[in-house]
Coordinates of C-alpha atoms in Angstrom, one line a residue:
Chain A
X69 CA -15.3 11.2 22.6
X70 CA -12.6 12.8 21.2
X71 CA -12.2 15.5 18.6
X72 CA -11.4 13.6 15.3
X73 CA -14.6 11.1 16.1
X74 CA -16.9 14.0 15.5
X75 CA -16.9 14.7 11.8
X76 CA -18.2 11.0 11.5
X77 CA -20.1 11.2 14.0
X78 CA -22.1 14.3 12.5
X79 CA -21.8 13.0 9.6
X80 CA -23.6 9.8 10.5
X81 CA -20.9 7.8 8.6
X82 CA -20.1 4.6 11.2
X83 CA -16.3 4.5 8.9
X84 CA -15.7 7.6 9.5
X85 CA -16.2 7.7 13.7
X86 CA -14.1 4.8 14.5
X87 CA -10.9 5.5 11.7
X88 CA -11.7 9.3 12.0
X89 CA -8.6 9.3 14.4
X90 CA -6.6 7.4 12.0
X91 CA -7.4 9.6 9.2
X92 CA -6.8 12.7 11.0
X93 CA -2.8 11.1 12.4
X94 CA -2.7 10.2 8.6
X95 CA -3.7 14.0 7.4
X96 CA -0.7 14.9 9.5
X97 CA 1.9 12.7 8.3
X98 CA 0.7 13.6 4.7
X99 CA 1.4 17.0 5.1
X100 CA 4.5 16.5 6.5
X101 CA 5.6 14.4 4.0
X102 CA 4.6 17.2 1.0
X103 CA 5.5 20.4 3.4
X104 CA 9.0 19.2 4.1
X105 CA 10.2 17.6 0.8
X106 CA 8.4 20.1 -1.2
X107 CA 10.1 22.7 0.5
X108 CA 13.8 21.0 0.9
X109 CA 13.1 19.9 -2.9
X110 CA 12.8 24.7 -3.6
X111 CA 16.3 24.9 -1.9
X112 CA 18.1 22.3 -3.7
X113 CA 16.1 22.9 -6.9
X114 CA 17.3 26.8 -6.5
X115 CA 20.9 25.2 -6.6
X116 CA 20.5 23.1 -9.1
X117 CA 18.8 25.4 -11.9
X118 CA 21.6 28.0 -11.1
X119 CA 24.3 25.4 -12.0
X120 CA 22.2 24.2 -14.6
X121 CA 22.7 27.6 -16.2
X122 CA 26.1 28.9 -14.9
X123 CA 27.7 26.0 -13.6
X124 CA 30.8 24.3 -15.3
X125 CA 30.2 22.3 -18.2
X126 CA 30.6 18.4 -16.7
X127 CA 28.6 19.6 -14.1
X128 CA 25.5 21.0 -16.4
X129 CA 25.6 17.9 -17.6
X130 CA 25.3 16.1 -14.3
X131 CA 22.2 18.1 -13.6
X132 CA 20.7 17.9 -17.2
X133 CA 20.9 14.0 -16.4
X134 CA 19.4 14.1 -13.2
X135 CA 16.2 16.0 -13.9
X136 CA 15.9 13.5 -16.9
X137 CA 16.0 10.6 -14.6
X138 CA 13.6 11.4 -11.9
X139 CA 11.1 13.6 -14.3
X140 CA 11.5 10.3 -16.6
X141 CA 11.0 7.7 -14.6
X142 CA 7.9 6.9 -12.4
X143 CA 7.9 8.2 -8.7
X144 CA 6.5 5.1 -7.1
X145 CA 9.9 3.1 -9.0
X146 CA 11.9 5.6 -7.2
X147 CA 10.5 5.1 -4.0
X148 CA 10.3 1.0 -3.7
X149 CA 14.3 1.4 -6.1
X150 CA 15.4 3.6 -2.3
X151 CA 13.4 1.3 0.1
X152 CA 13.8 -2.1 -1.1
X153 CA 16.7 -1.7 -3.5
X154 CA 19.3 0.7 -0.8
X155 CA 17.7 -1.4 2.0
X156 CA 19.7 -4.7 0.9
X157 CA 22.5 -2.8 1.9
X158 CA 22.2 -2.9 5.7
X159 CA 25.8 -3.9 6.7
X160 CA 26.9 -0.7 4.5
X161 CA 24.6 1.4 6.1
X162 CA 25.2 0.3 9.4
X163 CA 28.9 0.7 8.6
X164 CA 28.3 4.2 7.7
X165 CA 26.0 5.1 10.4
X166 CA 23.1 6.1 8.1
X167 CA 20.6 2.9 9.0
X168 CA 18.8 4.8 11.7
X169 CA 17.7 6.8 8.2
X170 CA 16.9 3.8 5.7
X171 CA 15.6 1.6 7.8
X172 CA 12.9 4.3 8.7
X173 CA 9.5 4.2 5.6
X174 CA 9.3 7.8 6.7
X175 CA 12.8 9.1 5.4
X176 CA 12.9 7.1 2.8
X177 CA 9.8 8.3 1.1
X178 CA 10.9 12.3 2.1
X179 CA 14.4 10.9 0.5
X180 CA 12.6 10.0 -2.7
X181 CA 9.6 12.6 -2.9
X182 CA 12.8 15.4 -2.0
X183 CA 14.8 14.4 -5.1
X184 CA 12.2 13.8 -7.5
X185 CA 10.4 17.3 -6.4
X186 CA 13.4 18.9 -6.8
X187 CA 13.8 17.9 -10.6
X188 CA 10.8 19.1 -11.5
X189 CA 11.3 22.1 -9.3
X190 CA 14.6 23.1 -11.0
X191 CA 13.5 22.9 -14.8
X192 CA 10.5 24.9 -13.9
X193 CA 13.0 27.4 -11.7
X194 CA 15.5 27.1 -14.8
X195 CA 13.2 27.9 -17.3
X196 CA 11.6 31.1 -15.3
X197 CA 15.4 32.8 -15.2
X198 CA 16.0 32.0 -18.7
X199 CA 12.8 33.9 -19.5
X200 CA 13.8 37.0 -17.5
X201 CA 15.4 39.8 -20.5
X202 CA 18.7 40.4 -20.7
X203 CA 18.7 43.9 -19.9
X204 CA 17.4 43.2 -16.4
X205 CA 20.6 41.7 -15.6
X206 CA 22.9 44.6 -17.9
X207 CA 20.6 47.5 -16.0
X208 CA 21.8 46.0 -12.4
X209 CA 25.4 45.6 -13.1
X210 CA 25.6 49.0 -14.4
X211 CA 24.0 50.3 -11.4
X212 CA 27.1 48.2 -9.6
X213 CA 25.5 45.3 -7.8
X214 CA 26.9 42.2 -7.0
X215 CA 25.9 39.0 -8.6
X216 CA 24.5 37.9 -5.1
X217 CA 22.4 40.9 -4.7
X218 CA 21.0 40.8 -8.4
X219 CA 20.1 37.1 -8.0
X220 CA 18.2 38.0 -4.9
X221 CA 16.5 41.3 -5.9
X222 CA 16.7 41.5 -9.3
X223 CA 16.2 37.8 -11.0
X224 CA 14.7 35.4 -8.2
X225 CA 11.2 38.2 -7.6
X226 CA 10.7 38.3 -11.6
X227 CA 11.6 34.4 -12.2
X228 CA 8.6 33.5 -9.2
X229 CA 6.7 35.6 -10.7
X230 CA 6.7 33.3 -13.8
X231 CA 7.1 29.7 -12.3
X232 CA 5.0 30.3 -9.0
X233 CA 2.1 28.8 -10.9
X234 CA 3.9 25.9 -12.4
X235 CA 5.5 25.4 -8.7
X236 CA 2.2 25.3 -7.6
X237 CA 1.5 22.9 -9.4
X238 CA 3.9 21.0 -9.1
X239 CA 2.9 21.1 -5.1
X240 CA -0.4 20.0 -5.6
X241 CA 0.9 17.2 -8.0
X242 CA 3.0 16.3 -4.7
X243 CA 0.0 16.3 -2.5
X244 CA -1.6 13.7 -4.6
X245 CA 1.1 11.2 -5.7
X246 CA 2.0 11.2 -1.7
X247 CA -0.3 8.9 -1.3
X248 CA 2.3 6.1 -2.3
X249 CA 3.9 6.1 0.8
X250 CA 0.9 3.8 2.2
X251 CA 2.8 1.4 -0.3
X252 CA 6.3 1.2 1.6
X253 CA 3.9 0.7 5.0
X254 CA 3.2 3.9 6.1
X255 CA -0.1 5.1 7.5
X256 CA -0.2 8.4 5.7
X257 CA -4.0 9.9 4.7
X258 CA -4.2 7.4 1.8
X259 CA -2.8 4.2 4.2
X260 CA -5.1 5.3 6.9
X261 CA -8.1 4.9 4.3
X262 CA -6.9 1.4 2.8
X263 CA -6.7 0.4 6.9
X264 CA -10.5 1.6 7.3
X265 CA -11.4 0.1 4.0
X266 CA -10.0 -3.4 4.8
X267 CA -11.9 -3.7 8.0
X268 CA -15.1 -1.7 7.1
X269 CA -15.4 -2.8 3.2
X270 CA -17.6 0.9 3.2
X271 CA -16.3 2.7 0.5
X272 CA -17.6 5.7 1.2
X273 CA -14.6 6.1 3.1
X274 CA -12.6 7.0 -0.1
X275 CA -15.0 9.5 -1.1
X276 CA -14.3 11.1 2.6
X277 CA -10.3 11.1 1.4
X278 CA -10.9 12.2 -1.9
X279 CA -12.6 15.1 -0.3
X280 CA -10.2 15.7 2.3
X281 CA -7.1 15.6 -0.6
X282 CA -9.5 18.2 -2.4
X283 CA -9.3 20.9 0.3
X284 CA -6.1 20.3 0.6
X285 CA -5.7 21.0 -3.1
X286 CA -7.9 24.2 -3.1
X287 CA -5.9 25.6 0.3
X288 CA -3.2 25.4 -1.8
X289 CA -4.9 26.8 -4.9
X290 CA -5.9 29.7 -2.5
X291 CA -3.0 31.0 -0.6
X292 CA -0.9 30.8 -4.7
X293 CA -3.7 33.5 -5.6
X294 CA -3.0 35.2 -2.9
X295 CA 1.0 34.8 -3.3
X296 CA 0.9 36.0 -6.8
X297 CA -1.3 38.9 -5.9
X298 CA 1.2 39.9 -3.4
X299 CA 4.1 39.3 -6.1
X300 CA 2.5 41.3 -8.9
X301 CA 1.2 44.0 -7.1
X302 CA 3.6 46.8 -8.6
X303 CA 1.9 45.4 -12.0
X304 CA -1.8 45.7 -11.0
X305 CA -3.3 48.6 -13.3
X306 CA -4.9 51.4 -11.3
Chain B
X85 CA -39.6 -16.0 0.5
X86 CA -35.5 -16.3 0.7
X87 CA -34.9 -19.7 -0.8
X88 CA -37.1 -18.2 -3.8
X89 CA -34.3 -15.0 -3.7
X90 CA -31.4 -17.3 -3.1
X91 CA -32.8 -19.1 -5.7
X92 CA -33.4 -16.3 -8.4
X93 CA -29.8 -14.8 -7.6
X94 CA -28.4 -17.9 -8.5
X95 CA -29.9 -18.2 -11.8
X96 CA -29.2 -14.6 -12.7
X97 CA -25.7 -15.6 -11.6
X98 CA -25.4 -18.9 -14.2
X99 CA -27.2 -16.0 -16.2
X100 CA -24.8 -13.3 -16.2
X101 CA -22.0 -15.8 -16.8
X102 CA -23.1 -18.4 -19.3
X103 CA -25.5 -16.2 -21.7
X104 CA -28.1 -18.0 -23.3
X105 CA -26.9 -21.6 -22.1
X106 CA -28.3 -21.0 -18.7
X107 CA -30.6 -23.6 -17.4
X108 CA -33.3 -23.2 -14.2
X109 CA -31.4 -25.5 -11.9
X110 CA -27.3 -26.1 -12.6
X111 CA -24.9 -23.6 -12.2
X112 CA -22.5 -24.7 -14.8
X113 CA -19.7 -22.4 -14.6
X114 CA -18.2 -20.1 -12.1
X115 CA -15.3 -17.4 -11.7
X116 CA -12.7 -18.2 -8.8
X117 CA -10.7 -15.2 -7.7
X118 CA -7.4 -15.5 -5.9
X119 CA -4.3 -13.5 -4.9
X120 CA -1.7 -15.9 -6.5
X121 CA 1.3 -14.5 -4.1
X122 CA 0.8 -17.0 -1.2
X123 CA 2.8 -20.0 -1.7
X124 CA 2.1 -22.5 -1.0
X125 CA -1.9 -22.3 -1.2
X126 CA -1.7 -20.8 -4.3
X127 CA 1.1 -19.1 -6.3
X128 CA 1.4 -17.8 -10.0
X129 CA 4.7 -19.8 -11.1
X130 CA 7.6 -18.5 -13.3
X131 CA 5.5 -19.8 -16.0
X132 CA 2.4 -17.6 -15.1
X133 CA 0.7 -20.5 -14.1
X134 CA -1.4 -20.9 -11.0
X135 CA -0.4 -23.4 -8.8
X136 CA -0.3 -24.6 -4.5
X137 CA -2.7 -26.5 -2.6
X138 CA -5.6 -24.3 -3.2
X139 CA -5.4 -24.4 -6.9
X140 CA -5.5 -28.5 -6.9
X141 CA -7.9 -28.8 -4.3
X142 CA -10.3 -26.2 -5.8
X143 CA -10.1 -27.8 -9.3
X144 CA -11.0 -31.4 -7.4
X145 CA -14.0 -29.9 -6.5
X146 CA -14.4 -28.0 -9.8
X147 CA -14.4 -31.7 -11.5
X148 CA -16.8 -32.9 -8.7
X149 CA -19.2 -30.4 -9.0
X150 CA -19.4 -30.6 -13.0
X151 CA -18.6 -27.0 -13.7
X152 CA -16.5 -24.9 -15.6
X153 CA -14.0 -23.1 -13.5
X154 CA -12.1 -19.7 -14.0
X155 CA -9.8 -18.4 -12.0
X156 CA -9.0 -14.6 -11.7
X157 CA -6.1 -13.1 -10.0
X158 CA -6.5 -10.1 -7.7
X159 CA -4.8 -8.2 -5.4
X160 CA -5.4 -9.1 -1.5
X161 CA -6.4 -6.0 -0.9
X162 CA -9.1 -5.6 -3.4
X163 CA -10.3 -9.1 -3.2
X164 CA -13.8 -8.8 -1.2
X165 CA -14.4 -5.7 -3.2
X166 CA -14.0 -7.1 -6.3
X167 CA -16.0 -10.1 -5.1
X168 CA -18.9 -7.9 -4.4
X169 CA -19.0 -6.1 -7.5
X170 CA -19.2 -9.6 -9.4
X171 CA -15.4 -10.0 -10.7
X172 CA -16.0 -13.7 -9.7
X173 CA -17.9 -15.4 -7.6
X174 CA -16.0 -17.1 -5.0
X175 CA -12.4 -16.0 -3.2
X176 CA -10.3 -19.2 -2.7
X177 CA -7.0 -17.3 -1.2
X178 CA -6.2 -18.8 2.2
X179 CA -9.2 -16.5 3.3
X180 CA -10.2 -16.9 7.4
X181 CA -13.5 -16.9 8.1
X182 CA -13.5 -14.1 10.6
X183 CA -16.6 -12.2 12.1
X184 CA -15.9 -9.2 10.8
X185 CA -15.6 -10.5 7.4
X186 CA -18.8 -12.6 8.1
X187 CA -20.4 -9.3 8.2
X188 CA -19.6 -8.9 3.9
X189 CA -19.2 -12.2 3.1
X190 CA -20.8 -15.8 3.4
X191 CA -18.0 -18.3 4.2
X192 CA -18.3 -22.0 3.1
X193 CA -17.8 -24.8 5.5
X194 CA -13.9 -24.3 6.9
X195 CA -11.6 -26.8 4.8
X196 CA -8.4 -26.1 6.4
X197 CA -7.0 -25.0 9.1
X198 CA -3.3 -22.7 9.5
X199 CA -1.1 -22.4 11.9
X200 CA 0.0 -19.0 12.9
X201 CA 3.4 -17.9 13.8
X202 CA 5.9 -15.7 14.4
X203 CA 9.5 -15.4 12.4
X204 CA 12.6 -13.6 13.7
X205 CA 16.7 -13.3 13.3
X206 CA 18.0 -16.5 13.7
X207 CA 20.0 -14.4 16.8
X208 CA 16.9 -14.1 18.9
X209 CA 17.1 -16.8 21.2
X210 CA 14.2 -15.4 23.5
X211 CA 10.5 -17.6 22.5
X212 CA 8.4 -14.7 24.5
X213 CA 6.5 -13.3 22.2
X214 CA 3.9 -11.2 24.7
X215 CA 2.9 -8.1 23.3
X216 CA 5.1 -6.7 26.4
X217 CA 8.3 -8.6 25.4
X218 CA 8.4 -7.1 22.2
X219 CA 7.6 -3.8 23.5
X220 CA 9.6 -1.2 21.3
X221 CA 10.3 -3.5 18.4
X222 CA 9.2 -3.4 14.7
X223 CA 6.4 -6.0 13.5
X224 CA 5.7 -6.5 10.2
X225 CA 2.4 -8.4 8.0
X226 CA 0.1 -8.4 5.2
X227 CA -1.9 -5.5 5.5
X228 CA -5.3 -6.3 5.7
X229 CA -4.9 -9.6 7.0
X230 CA -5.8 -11.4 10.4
X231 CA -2.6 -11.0 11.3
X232 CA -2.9 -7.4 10.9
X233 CA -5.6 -6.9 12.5
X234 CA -4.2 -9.5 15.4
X235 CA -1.0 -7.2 16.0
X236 CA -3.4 -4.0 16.0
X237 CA -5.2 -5.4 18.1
X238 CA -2.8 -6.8 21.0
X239 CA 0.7 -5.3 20.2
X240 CA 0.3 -1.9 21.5
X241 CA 3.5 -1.2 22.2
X242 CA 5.2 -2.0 18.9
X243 CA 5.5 -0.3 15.7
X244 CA 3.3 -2.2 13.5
X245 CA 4.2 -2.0 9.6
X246 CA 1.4 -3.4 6.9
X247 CA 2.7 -4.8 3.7
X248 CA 0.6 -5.2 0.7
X249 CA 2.2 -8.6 -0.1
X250 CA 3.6 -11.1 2.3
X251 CA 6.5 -11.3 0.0
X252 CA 7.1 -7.2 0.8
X253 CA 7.2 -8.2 4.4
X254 CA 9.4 -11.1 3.7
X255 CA 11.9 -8.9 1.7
X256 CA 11.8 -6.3 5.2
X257 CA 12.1 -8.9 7.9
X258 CA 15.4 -10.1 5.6
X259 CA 16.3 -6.2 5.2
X260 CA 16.6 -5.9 8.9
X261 CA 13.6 -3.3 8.7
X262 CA 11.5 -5.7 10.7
X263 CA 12.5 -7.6 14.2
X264 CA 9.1 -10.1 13.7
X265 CA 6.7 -11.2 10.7
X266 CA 3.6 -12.7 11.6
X267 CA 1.6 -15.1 8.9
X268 CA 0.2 -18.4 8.7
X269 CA 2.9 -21.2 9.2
X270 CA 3.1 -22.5 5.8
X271 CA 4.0 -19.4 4.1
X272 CA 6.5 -19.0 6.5
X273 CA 8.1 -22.3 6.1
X274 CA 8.4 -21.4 2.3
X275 CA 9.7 -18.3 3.0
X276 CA 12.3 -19.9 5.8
X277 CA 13.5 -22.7 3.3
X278 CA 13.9 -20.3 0.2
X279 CA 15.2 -16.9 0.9
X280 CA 15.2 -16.6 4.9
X281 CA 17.2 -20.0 5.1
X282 CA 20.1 -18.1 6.6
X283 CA 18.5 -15.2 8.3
X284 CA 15.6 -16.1 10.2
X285 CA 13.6 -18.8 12.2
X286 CA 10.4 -19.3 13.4
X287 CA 10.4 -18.0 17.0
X288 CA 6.7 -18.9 18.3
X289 CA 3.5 -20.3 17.2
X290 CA 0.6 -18.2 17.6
X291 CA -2.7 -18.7 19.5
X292 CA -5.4 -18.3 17.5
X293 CA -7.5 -15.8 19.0
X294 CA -11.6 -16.6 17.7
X295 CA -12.4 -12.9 17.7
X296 CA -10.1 -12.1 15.3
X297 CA -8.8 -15.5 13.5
X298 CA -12.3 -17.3 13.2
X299 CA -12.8 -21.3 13.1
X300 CA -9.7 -21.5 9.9
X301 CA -9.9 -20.9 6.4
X302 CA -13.0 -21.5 4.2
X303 CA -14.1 -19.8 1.1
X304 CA -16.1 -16.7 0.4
X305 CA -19.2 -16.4 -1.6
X306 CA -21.5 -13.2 -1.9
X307 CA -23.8 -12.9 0.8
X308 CA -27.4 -15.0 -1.0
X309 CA -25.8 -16.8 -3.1
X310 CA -27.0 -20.1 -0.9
X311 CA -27.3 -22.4 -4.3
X312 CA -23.6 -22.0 -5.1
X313 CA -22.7 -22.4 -1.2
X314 CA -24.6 -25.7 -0.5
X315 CA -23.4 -26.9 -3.9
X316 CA -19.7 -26.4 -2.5
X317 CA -20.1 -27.4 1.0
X318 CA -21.3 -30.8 -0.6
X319 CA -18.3 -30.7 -2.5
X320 CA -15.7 -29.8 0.4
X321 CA -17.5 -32.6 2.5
X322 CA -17.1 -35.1 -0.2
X323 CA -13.7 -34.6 -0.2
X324 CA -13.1 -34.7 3.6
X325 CA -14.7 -37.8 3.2
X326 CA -12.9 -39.9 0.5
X327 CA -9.4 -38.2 1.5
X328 CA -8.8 -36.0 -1.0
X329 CA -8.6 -32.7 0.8
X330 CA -5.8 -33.9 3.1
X331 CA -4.0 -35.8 -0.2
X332 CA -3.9 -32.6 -1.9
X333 CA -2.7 -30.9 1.2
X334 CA -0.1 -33.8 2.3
X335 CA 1.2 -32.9 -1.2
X336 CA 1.8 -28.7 -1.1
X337 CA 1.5 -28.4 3.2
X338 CA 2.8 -32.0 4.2
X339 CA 0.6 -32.9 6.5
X340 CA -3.1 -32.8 6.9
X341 CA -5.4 -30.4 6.0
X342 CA -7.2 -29.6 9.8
X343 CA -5.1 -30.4 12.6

């Protein structure tokens, strides 16, 4: 018996023994899927909140339309608009070289959960900087830093400190709607479950993902305490 | 003791469905669920109407039996579920009757049996099929289907994708996403003269396997509800009888209805 059997197997729950392996391959894959485009959506959404406030004009505008699109639009239209809808164009992609990329469910959905966590990321990002005082930024240039160095150690620290709970949010928003890439075939946590559903009929294997998207949830909730803890500590009162 | 049971759940059944005008004996009117995405057993039109072979057959026997007849459409995936929890009282979707679904569900007597099979790019000119020939490639079907649970069970080697429709899986195999699609015959041959016509064939039949596929395709009542079942199978054998089963089926499958 192997490892992932056991929790059903204490448990006494029949599902649960024979899909526990499925569940646990589909724990994995769903926390790929949020730890990679959650954290490629930071980086781009760093990017894009900086031109969204000092960028050119035209290309403010870009952005502006962007975040309005994929915070406007549902995520699930997103996905099946980059699997189905870019999928009819196979000779293009092939012609490109990119295929290998579309025609994998996976990429796809890290394509469309990237993009759309990265709107949400930058207007949350954009809205922390514009909070920060002026006279942060005045103080630093007349000490004679560079713009580089005062976006790294004097705006980016202060501007987590006000969006890291939003961005947390935002994370555990991504851990739950991730469960729409068992729509476009994939056997994440959620598509495991619907697998073990179909053949058992036993609900009480939803309640066992419900739970397991729960921890998930409260690791997360955990480790932003202690990030914001470790962020604020030169504000702690003594 | 269990005819008395079967015999109580079917009146609280005619109960909870026709208040006030239910009588001791006749069930008068009962709730049909189906997926309505499986052309051509049964399909919701442009119009939003129901129609396919399923749909005419089932109202013959709605007209034979003297009831009232509803139908309900539901999603494949919810459709035993929503059968147990009393959404409707019978599933008439093309539905196998399978052990494992035995285990949920009563089945009626079988009134039609499918053809399974295999579609590909018209470029394959290979008919192997054997879970090792297609070793490495991409197979596609409904998820929780037979067919599913037939290339879980046997193709190993492959990377197996489920669909919630068979139309989703249709839309992949003429992506390029998907090398093979495995359903039952007919849908396949609606698929192959609509859409696929210049992409893909079909490359093989299928064996049915009676572990997995069961006896063919019957429909599914609550497990108890013997009243409502005998009342049907009277119904289905009627029909197998006089010729209408395979009349209705000559019309949407063109041929007849069990091979």
């Amino acid at each position: 018996m192997s490892w992932c059997e056991l929790p059903g197997y204490w448990l006494g729950l029949e599902v649960l023994e024979r899909y526990g392996c499925r569940m646990a391959d589909g724990l994995v894959i769903t926390m790929q899927l949020v730890a990679i485009s959650s954290l490629l959506g930071f980086f781009l959404a760093v990017g894009l909140a900086l031109l969204r406030l000092r960028g050119p004009r035209p290309v403010r505008w870009a952005i502006a339309g962007y975040t309005t699109f994929f915070r406007g639009t549902p995520l699930l239209c997103q996905l099946f608009l980059i699997y189905y809808g870019l999928g009819t164009f196979r000779l293009f992609w092939q012609d490109v070289g990119l295929w290998w990329f579309f025609r994998d469910p996976l990429y796809c959905c890290l394509l469309a959960f990237t993009i759309n966590t990265a709107a949400y990321q930058a207007e949350i990002l954009r809205g922390s900087l514009q909070a920060l005082p002026k006279g942060q930024i005045e103080a630093a240039r007349a000490l004679g830093m560079r713009p580089v160095a005062i976006f790294i150690k004097v705006e980016m620290p202060q501007a987590l400190i006000i969006g890291l709970r939003p961005l947390g949010n935002e994370l555990i928003t991504m851990i739950k709607v991730s469960a729409i890439a068992s729509l476009v075939t994939l056997f994440d946590l959620m598509g495991a479950t619907r697998l073990a559903f179909a053949r058992s009929f036993d609900l009480s294997i939803y309640l066992v993902a419900a739970l397991i998207y729960l921890a998930l949830v409260e690791i997360v909730r955990r480790i932003w305490n202690q990030m914001e803890a470790r962020l604020t500590r030169h504000m702690v009162l003594r | 003791m269990t005819t008395k049971r079967a015999f109580l759940a079917a009146m609280l059944a005619a109960a909870a469905f026709v208040p006030g005008t239910a009588s001791a004996q006749a069930i008068t009117e009962i709730k049909i669920g189906t997926e309505g995405a499986y052309p051509p057993y049964n399909n919701l039109n442009a119009k939003k109407e129901l129609e396919g072979f399923e749909i005419d057959y089932m109202n013959d026997l709605c007209a034979r039996m003297k009831v009232k007849c509803t139908w309900v459409v539901q999603d494949w995936d919810g459709i035993i579920p929503a059968l147990l929890s009393k959404k409707y009282d019978v599933i008439v979707a093309g539905m196998n009757a399978t052990p494992e679904r035995a285990k949920r569900v009563d089945f009626t007597d079988v009134y039609t049996s499918t053809p399974i099979a295999m579609v590909g790019a018209k470029s394959i000119t290979s008919t192997n099929i054997s879970p090792d020939a297609l070793k490495g490639k991409t197979l596609g079907a409904q998820g929780s289907t037979i067919h599913m649970n037939y290339l879980e069970a046997y193709y190993k080697g492959s990377t197996l994708r489920p669909y919630p429709t068979q139309e989703e899986a249709n839309l992949d195999l003429l992506n390029g996403r998907l090398d093979y699609i495995v359903a039952d015959l007919e849908a396949l041959e609606s698929f192959l003269k609509d859409k696929g016509k210049d992409c893909c064939k079909i490359i093989a039949e299928v064996k049915r396997d009676a572990a997995i596929h069961g006896p063919g395709v019957g429909m599914a009542l609550r497990k108890g509800e013997d009243a409502l079942k005998a009342m049907i199978n009277k119904a289905i054998a009627e029909s197998k009888a006089d010729g209408s089963l395979d009349k209705h089926a000559m019309k949407w499958l063109g041929k007849k209805a069990i091979q």
